[in-house]
mmCIF file of C-alpha atoms in Angstrom:
data_model
loop_
_atom_site.group_PDB
_atom_site.id
_atom_site.type_symbol
_atom_site.label_atom_id
_atom_site.label_comp_id
_atom_site.label_asym_id
_atom_site.label_seq_id
_atom_site.Cartn_x
_atom_site.Cartn_y
_atom_site.Cartn_z
ATOM 1 C CA UNK A 1 -37.641 -30.127 -5.539
ATOM 2 C CA UNK A 2 -36.763 -26.564 -4.665
ATOM 3 C CA UNK A 3 -33.838 -25.246 -6.776
ATOM 4 C CA UNK A 4 -33.054 -22.752 -3.999
ATOM 5 C CA UNK A 5 -32.241 -25.551 -1.545
ATOM 6 C CA UNK A 6 -28.517 -25.668 -0.807
ATOM 7 C CA UNK A 7 -26.893 -29.078 -0.881
ATOM 8 C CA UNK A 8 -23.463 -27.942 0.295
ATOM 9 C CA UNK A 9 -21.842 -24.777 1.562
ATOM 10 C CA UNK A 10 -18.815 -24.761 -0.731
ATOM 11 C CA UNK A 11 -17.173 -26.124 -3.847
ATOM 12 C CA UNK A 12 -13.700 -27.709 -3.624
ATOM 13 C CA UNK A 13 -11.699 -27.833 -6.862
ATOM 14 C CA UNK A 14 -8.440 -29.699 -7.440
ATOM 15 C CA UNK A 15 -6.356 -28.689 -10.438
ATOM 16 C CA UNK A 16 -3.521 -31.193 -10.862
ATOM 17 C CA UNK A 17 -2.652 -30.488 -14.481
ATOM 18 C CA UNK A 18 1.051 -29.720 -14.458
ATOM 19 C CA UNK A 19 1.049 -28.768 -18.120
ATOM 20 C CA UNK A 20 0.224 -25.611 -19.979
ATOM 21 C CA UNK A 21 1.057 -22.025 -19.106
ATOM 22 C CA UNK A 22 0.415 -22.335 -15.348
ATOM 23 C CA UNK A 23 2.305 -25.600 -14.826
ATOM 24 C CA UNK A 24 1.155 -25.603 -11.217
ATOM 25 C CA UNK A 25 -1.055 -27.649 -8.961
ATOM 26 C CA UNK A 26 -3.849 -25.576 -7.443
ATOM 27 C CA UNK A 27 -6.575 -25.972 -4.861
ATOM 28 C CA UNK A 28 -9.640 -23.756 -4.862
ATOM 29 C CA UNK A 29 -12.367 -23.357 -2.286
ATOM 30 C CA UNK A 30 -15.390 -21.388 -3.387
ATOM 31 C CA UNK A 31 -18.033 -20.386 -0.871
ATOM 32 C CA UNK A 32 -21.013 -18.135 -1.317
ATOM 33 C CA UNK A 33 -18.923 -15.152 -0.198
ATOM 34 C CA UNK A 34 -15.268 -15.962 -0.966
ATOM 35 C CA UNK A 35 -12.928 -17.701 -3.374
ATOM 36 C CA UNK A 36 -9.639 -19.076 -2.031
ATOM 37 C CA UNK A 37 -6.823 -20.405 -4.221
ATOM 38 C CA UNK A 38 -3.527 -21.899 -3.065
ATOM 39 C CA UNK A 39 -0.610 -22.875 -5.274
ATOM 40 C CA UNK A 40 1.813 -25.779 -4.773
ATOM 41 C CA UNK A 41 4.591 -23.813 -6.471
ATOM 42 C CA UNK A 42 4.213 -20.727 -4.237
ATOM 43 C CA UNK A 43 4.207 -21.697 -0.527
ATOM 44 C CA UNK A 44 2.857 -19.053 1.831
ATOM 45 C CA UNK A 45 0.914 -17.287 -0.904
ATOM 46 C CA UNK A 46 -2.638 -17.521 -2.117
ATOM 47 C CA UNK A 47 -5.584 -15.603 -3.438
ATOM 48 C CA UNK A 48 -8.703 -14.627 -1.522
ATOM 49 C CA UNK A 49 -11.429 -12.717 -3.295
ATOM 50 C CA UNK A 50 -14.678 -11.366 -1.915
ATOM 51 C CA UNK A 51 -17.167 -12.708 -4.449
ATOM 52 C CA UNK A 52 -19.927 -10.271 -3.519
ATOM 53 C CA UNK A 53 -17.958 -7.018 -3.261
ATOM 54 C CA UNK A 54 -15.253 -7.873 -5.821
ATOM 55 C CA UNK A 55 -16.836 -10.162 -8.453
ATOM 56 C CA UNK A 56 -14.118 -9.319 -11.000
ATOM 57 C CA UNK A 57 -11.399 -10.506 -8.573
ATOM 58 C CA UNK A 58 -9.364 -7.317 -8.702
ATOM 59 C CA UNK A 59 -8.409 -7.057 -4.997
ATOM 60 C CA UNK A 60 -6.552 -10.011 -3.472
ATOM 61 C CA UNK A 61 -7.217 -10.084 0.286
ATOM 62 C CA UNK A 62 -4.542 -12.696 1.123
ATOM 63 C CA UNK A 63 -2.213 -10.229 2.888
ATOM 64 C CA UNK A 64 -4.939 -7.891 4.150
ATOM 65 C CA UNK A 65 -4.723 -7.981 7.958
ATOM 66 C CA UNK A 66 -8.456 -7.305 8.233
ATOM 67 C CA UNK A 67 -9.062 -10.698 6.588
ATOM 68 C CA UNK A 68 -6.491 -12.711 8.553
ATOM 69 C CA UNK A 69 -9.126 -14.658 10.514
ATOM 70 C CA UNK A 70 -11.145 -15.251 7.344
ATOM 71 C CA UNK A 71 -7.990 -16.572 5.638
ATOM 72 C CA UNK A 72 -7.426 -19.100 8.437
ATOM 73 C CA UNK A 73 -11.101 -20.065 8.389
ATOM 74 C CA UNK A 74 -11.040 -20.647 4.620
ATOM 75 C CA UNK A 75 -7.751 -22.580 4.774
ATOM 76 C CA UNK A 76 -9.172 -24.808 7.507
ATOM 77 C CA UNK A 77 -12.286 -25.423 5.420
ATOM 78 C CA UNK A 78 -10.150 -26.188 2.349
ATOM 79 C CA UNK A 79 -8.055 -28.666 4.344
ATOM 80 C CA UNK A 80 -11.130 -30.522 5.565
ATOM 81 C CA UNK A 81 -12.744 -30.533 2.120
ATOM 82 C CA UNK A 82 -9.490 -31.949 0.731
ATOM 83 C CA UNK A 83 -9.536 -34.719 3.343
ATOM 84 C CA UNK A 84 -13.160 -35.536 2.525
ATOM 85 C CA UNK A 85 -12.246 -35.776 -1.170
ATOM 86 C CA UNK A 86 -9.585 -38.434 -0.520
ATOM 87 C CA UNK A 87 -10.696 -41.969 -1.174
ATOM 88 C CA UNK A 88 -10.423 -44.517 1.647
ATOM 89 C CA UNK A 89 -9.748 -47.230 -0.945
ATOM 90 C CA UNK A 90 -7.910 -49.431 -1.380
ATOM 91 C CA UNK A 91 -7.983 -50.391 2.260
ATOM 92 C CA UNK A 92 -4.629 -50.343 4.007
ATOM 93 C CA UNK A 93 -3.044 -53.773 4.435
ATOM 94 C CA UNK A 94 0.307 -52.942 6.042
ATOM 95 C CA UNK A 95 0.341 -52.647 9.809
ATOM 96 C CA UNK A 96 -2.794 -54.757 10.243
#
């Protein structure tokens, strides 16, 4: 097998540990080019970092108007990855 073959286009990470110094639930979406993080405890805020041009994550692009479309694109991708991560089990009984 070729190790250069891509299996998926992103990594979705759920952090639900509400203990420790952060005490916050987080969702991350990491693509080849960007890293997006949203926080349950801070609605309307997040982090977007350009992984290629800012590998040390020093410049948050969340409020940068030039990245507004990219923010919506990444949030949409995160939402769909979150839905795919949800289990369909147990099957719903009510309303059948």
